[in-house]
Amino acid sequence: MKNRSEISSARKSRETIHGIFCLMGSNYLSSVNLLRILISSVLTSILVLVSVSNLAAQSDSVAVRKGVVRGIIISCQSKLPVPKARVTIESTKLGAVANLNGEYRIENVPVGHYLVKAQSLGYSPLTQEVIVTSAHQTVLNFELAETAIRGDSIIVSGNRTFDPINSAAVISTTPFTIQDVNRYAAAFQDPSRMAENFAGVYGRGTTNNYIVVRGGSPIELLWCLDGIEVPNPNHFGKNGSSGGLVSAINTSMLGNSDFLTGAFPAQYGTKLSAVFDLHTRDGNSEIVEGSAQLSFNGMEAMIEGPIPISSGSSFLASFRHSTLSFLHEIGLLDYDELPDFDDAMAKLHIVVSDRDNINTTGLWGNAKLKATYTFGEEIGNGSKILVGGINWQHLFTDDLISNIRVYHVANEYNEGLSAGQESVSIWTNTVKTELNYIPISALNIEGGFAAQRTNFVIHQPQSIDFYIDTAQRTSIYQAYLNCNWHLIPEVVLNAGIYHQYVSYDSGSSYEPRISLAWSPSDDHSIAVAFGLHRQPEPLKFATARHYIVGYTYRPSSDVLLKVEAYQKDYSDVPIHEHTLDSYSFLNVGYADRIHFEDLINRGIGKAYGAEFTFLKHYSEGYYLTATTSYIRQQFAGSDGITHWGTFDNIYILNLLGGYDFQLTPSSMFTLSEKFTIAGGGTYTPFDVVKSDSAEYGILDSARAFSARNPSYIRLDINAEFHFNWSRTSMTIYASILNALNIKNIVFRRYRFGGELGYEYDLPIIPILGIRLEF
């Protein structure tokens, strides 16, 4: 059991992060001062936006600024160019035909928001959304899927606008673009906060970016960046978690990516619930371009351009520094206990030959927080991230492609406790090779093998009588084989097996995955899937079996309706071995301090539910998304009693929408909103008698998980102004978080006499940002 001082330290550290995020919240200012600051901030924001809008309108009332849309069109299976493909910009007469290298170029495109469509005989057409500006070339690449062949006829499937980037993911996958990450209100250009808008996903407030997917703990989420597995790419993360305060990944560096929520294909492993499969984009290979941004996420600078060693080669790099710490450094913010973080990303794309490409990816992040309290305890909280990888892609033949990856990943977490300094360091070196064989257009066979050396050092004082101080090494070997086969044009079978071997105690695991999709017409499809997934947590494999069924209807090229039902059966979950209680690893993950003592993999659990998604893709100047989720989570600890879990939210409703208003030929105003209502998960109330006697909060184990949090309700509103000049463009945006000013409970604190103290999510608060491109 923890002593009082340690609990106070842990609580104070958590409160500091929460209070810093609020800054102007009620923890530090009176309600009157908060109201004054809010009103003045909103009025100042309106005045600035209106002034800039009037100036832009006066200067651009007649001029029509134009940009360039260009890119390359390749086959998503063979990665070879698709010559003579036709590219058109919908709602205009503009278009182009790709040359023999698959390259296309459309000049003199008026600035604005468009849908661009690529199509070619023998391939499914694909439509993508773009925002054309006068400052940057719009580089838009297409990967077209080859259509199946029946006899002498080519069967052309419908538009692939809603299809995943990974063709093997036939169910429970949501593709997203950079526009999706940037458009949603209160997403902070953060992939995790963007994903909160997807069906089956819940994020528990704005003070962190931890997400729960289909009732699965945040520790069950796998992050992949250009094929590199990253334990946690977020600032102020915790050991074993997958989130933090804010992402270290600059979303301006990202291209089209996938978010997988269940029964994912055999190429992914080591996690139980979901996969963020992120891909960076290539830099501009023709001219040097740059941008600068000031927002809540930080002060950001980015540059990209060609590498003169070969045609088509490019670089892309960004650096970001904490906005709050910068304001403190220049004397505009008189608050000492501020989070300080920096991060940088880089991407090199080198064209060696027609059949060889080399790509390197780098990510670095450093975050620290230092706070001193009246009772003499000094608490530090920080994290470090380092990712570096190189990938060599070689086309042996038109049917056989190889990728060889070598990468290094390091994560470090530090936090001060009264019992001492907790520190966890994990670093891995990995060599991975993959082969993709396409004997016919209807069959894609992919296999891979990876060897990984992992080192971890843990110093974790948990009480006066117990601590962990250890350094270990382990070898991890992974292999997979996956087959994606169109049995007939209307039916696709995806089957594979994933294998992992962990030398340090976990042993060996074989995990089959299979899914089947039937599309009787271009408008309708039905899919079923099963996946066995295992996660080495903490020293043995925890297991989840996924069962999913789904139906998708596409009444038009820009509208999708999807219904999915699922069940996840958990076994081999870590629970306490010698203490009979309700503890289960299925309930940790929200920055909890994980206790590694007295654990054994014998627990069970279950998560099940259903989801509905209505998606009106951007077209005709607006978009609309509605998701409804029914989610239940159950578990049993060492006491054998079945409880509803911490992540048993029961229901989640998201409503999102946005509309573009054309102000002048070269300026645009976008208004968007996000409304969320979600049921509250369960929690264990305090034991009043024991807490009063000990003078600190003690949970009532006899009533474990018997109470439930109230519903979480939040409305966020976002407004953006886009201006274009001859060689520059600017975006100014203002968000109002929690516009209804609803008090959503985040934490509970025990006070002497049985009184509870509550900490709430952010009150109504405005956030401003500005982005300049040149």
XYZ file of C-alpha atoms in Angstrom, residues 328-608:
281
model
C 7.151 32.470 -20.581
C 10.647 32.937 -22.011
C 9.757 36.308 -23.545
C 7.945 37.459 -20.390
C 4.330 37.328 -21.601
C 3.262 34.487 -19.322
C 4.028 34.719 -15.595
C 3.637 31.068 -14.655
C 6.642 28.980 -13.657
C 5.165 25.477 -13.748
C 4.797 25.088 -17.510
C 5.314 22.081 -19.763
C 8.319 22.530 -22.021
C 8.528 20.338 -25.089
C 10.360 20.281 -28.400
C 10.068 17.872 -31.305
C 11.411 17.429 -34.808
C 10.644 15.201 -37.778
C 12.457 14.499 -41.033
C 11.805 12.484 -44.185
C 14.187 11.795 -47.059
C 12.932 10.214 -50.271
C 15.741 9.171 -52.615
C 15.084 7.742 -56.084
C 18.061 5.496 -56.777
C 16.724 4.027 -60.031
C 13.467 3.116 -61.729
C 13.247 0.093 -59.434
C 14.913 1.297 -56.248
C 13.802 3.859 -53.669
C 15.308 4.671 -50.293
C 13.243 6.390 -47.599
C 14.431 7.534 -44.193
C 12.179 8.637 -41.348
C 13.206 10.440 -38.159
C 11.296 11.596 -35.070
C 12.709 13.281 -31.957
C 10.911 14.646 -28.928
C 11.866 15.983 -25.523
C 9.391 17.080 -22.827
C 9.879 18.128 -19.226
C 7.902 19.625 -16.387
C 9.171 20.764 -12.987
C 6.949 21.802 -10.104
C 7.617 22.592 -6.427
C 4.991 22.379 -3.699
C 4.600 23.874 -0.232
C 5.193 20.622 1.628
C 8.722 20.468 0.240
C 8.263 17.877 -2.490
C 9.667 18.582 -5.920
C 8.089 16.662 -8.751
C 9.480 16.292 -12.220
C 7.680 14.763 -15.156
C 9.213 14.229 -18.560
C 9.614 11.984 -21.574
C 11.967 11.503 -24.494
C 11.404 10.001 -27.924
C 13.925 9.039 -30.595
C 13.005 7.213 -33.813
C 15.248 6.663 -36.817
C 14.697 4.271 -39.697
C 15.705 3.556 -43.267
C 13.731 1.551 -45.835
C 15.061 0.230 -49.138
C 12.339 -0.724 -51.608
C 13.353 -2.808 -54.612
C 11.238 -4.107 -57.503
C 12.733 -7.413 -58.611
C 10.070 -7.804 -61.282
C 6.683 -6.263 -61.995
C 5.232 -8.972 -59.728
C 7.742 -9.077 -56.868
C 8.586 -6.204 -54.486
C 10.840 -6.219 -51.437
C 11.272 -3.839 -48.518
C 14.172 -3.968 -46.085
C 13.864 -1.783 -42.976
C 16.395 -1.038 -40.263
C 15.315 1.190 -37.409
C 16.060 2.319 -33.862
C 13.404 3.422 -31.371
C 13.891 4.782 -27.842
C 11.324 5.928 -25.260
C 12.154 7.317 -21.833
C 9.759 8.293 -19.028
C 10.597 10.089 -15.762
C 8.468 11.142 -12.839
C 9.363 12.170 -9.279
C 7.718 10.507 -6.285
C 8.172 11.002 -2.571
C 9.745 7.534 -2.480
C 12.247 8.505 -5.184
C 12.602 9.132 -8.899
C 10.764 6.751 -11.217
C 12.445 6.218 -14.574
C 11.801 3.795 -17.394
C 13.948 3.535 -20.515
C 13.131 1.283 -23.466
C 15.096 1.114 -26.679
C 14.983 -1.307 -29.576
C 16.982 -2.073 -32.707
C 15.091 -3.853 -35.464
C 15.792 -5.385 -38.868
C 12.714 -6.212 -40.926
C 12.299 -7.604 -44.426
C 9.079 -7.928 -46.427
C 8.196 -9.506 -49.777
C 5.084 -8.765 -51.806
C 4.254 -11.171 -54.651
C 1.415 -10.533 -57.141
C 1.190 -13.463 -59.566
C -2.173 -12.218 -60.916
C -4.198 -9.070 -60.324
C -6.658 -10.987 -58.120
C -4.007 -12.414 -55.773
C -1.579 -10.619 -53.466
C 0.747 -12.639 -51.238
C 2.783 -10.791 -48.616
C 5.219 -12.083 -46.025
C 7.740 -10.638 -43.632
C 10.257 -11.364 -40.889
C 11.671 -9.091 -38.191
C 14.384 -9.523 -35.580
C 14.393 -7.079 -32.697
C 16.719 -6.518 -29.772
C 15.033 -4.715 -26.880
C 16.686 -3.230 -23.813
C 14.743 -1.838 -20.889
C 15.755 -0.279 -17.597
C 13.147 0.211 -14.882
C 13.620 2.028 -11.596
C 10.195 2.212 -9.999
C 9.849 2.989 -6.284
C 6.240 2.154 -5.448
C 6.292 2.331 -1.654
C 8.679 2.347 1.268
C 8.827 -1.447 1.307
C 8.810 -2.248 -2.414
C 10.627 -1.077 -5.495
C 11.828 -2.304 -8.881
C 15.339 -1.620 -10.053
C 16.244 -3.804 -12.997
C 17.878 -3.841 -16.425
C 16.944 -6.534 -18.905
C 17.459 -7.463 -22.518
C 15.226 -9.535 -24.698
C 15.129 -10.721 -28.296
C 11.861 -10.563 -30.173
C 11.277 -12.347 -33.473
C 8.216 -11.705 -35.614
C 7.014 -13.284 -38.845
C 3.834 -13.116 -40.851
C 2.246 -14.417 -44.027
C -0.860 -12.864 -45.560
C -2.885 -13.706 -48.658
C -5.408 -11.301 -50.191
C -7.368 -13.181 -52.853
C -10.372 -12.147 -54.966
C -11.955 -15.591 -55.228
C -14.384 -14.050 -57.688
C -14.643 -10.310 -58.436
C -17.387 -9.906 -55.831
C -15.695 -11.897 -53.041
C -12.343 -11.191 -51.401
C -10.694 -13.476 -48.871
C -7.943 -12.174 -46.637
C -6.179 -14.824 -44.564
C -2.912 -14.846 -42.718
C -0.949 -15.823 -39.666
C 1.259 -13.765 -37.385
C 3.971 -15.248 -35.172
C 5.944 -13.650 -32.370
C 8.587 -15.085 -30.069
C 9.787 -13.198 -26.993
C 12.881 -14.674 -25.358
C 12.219 -13.064 -21.957
C 9.520 -15.292 -20.417
C 6.690 -14.646 -22.899
C 7.584 -17.500 -25.222
C 5.969 -18.171 -28.608
C 2.608 -17.205 -30.084
C 0.852 -18.135 -33.357
C -2.056 -15.864 -34.255
C -4.390 -16.630 -37.203
C -6.352 -13.824 -38.880
C -9.092 -14.240 -41.485
C -11.721 -12.007 -43.081
C -14.186 -12.410 -45.932
C -15.982 -9.624 -47.819
C -18.786 -10.006 -50.352
C -19.897 -7.117 -52.583
C -23.008 -8.151 -54.544
C -22.919 -4.677 -56.129
C -20.787 -1.537 -56.007
C -23.184 -0.051 -53.446
C -23.330 -2.881 -50.903
C -20.803 -5.072 -49.101
C -20.920 -7.528 -46.211
C -17.847 -8.648 -44.278
C -16.973 -10.987 -41.419
C -13.649 -11.373 -39.639
C -11.844 -13.269 -36.897
C -8.497 -12.425 -35.365
C -6.401 -13.861 -32.556
C -4.175 -11.170 -31.005
C -1.633 -11.459 -28.202
C 0.274 -8.805 -26.290
C 3.315 -9.532 -24.057
C 1.997 -7.798 -20.916
C 3.845 -7.599 -18.653
C 5.889 -10.825 -18.848
C 3.461 -13.280 -20.446
C 1.064 -13.031 -23.401
C -2.383 -11.565 -22.800
C -4.911 -12.754 -25.408
C -7.875 -11.230 -27.256
C -10.076 -13.004 -29.778
C -11.920 -10.649 -32.147
C -15.205 -11.531 -33.864
C -16.625 -8.898 -36.247
C -19.462 -8.645 -38.748
C -20.217 -5.534 -40.814
C -22.366 -4.086 -43.583
C -21.517 -1.080 -45.756
C -23.785 0.865 -48.092
C -22.537 3.558 -50.496
C -25.550 5.291 -52.040
C -23.283 7.757 -53.865
C -19.607 8.492 -54.394
C -19.490 10.844 -51.394
C -21.817 9.117 -48.888
C -21.150 6.034 -46.785
C -23.261 4.215 -44.201
C -21.621 1.476 -42.166
C -22.817 -0.853 -39.397
C -20.497 -3.181 -37.482
C -20.947 -5.482 -34.487
C -18.075 -7.034 -32.558
C -17.010 -9.066 -29.560
C -13.567 -9.347 -27.969
C -12.920 -12.231 -25.580
C -9.939 -11.646 -23.279
C -7.942 -14.321 -21.495
C -4.538 -14.607 -19.804
C -4.971 -11.052 -18.477
C -2.588 -9.966 -15.661
C -4.288 -9.979 -12.249
C -2.981 -10.254 -8.671
C -1.681 -13.701 -7.804
C -1.700 -13.688 -3.994
C -4.261 -10.985 -3.235
C -7.937 -11.626 -3.938
C -9.273 -8.356 -5.341
C -10.767 -6.705 -8.443
C -7.492 -5.550 -10.015
C -7.152 -6.265 -13.761
C -4.790 -5.025 -16.434
C -7.843 -4.399 -18.617
C -8.604 -1.282 -16.548
C -5.226 0.471 -16.632
C -3.860 2.805 -19.263
C -4.934 6.365 -18.421
C -1.486 7.430 -17.194
C -1.773 4.908 -14.354
C 1.392 3.812 -12.639
C 1.570 0.110 -13.498
C 2.464 -2.151 -10.569
C 4.510 -5.114 -11.754
C 4.590 -6.964 -8.436
C 2.360 -9.949 -7.680
C 0.951 -10.334 -11.198
C -0.062 -13.512 -12.971
C -1.741 -13.959 -16.383
C -4.979 -15.670 -15.352
C -7.627 -12.964 -15.692
C -10.515 -12.899 -18.157
C -12.702 -10.216 -19.698
C -14.967 -9.296 -22.566
C -15.849 -6.275 -24.675
C -18.712 -6.178 -27.139
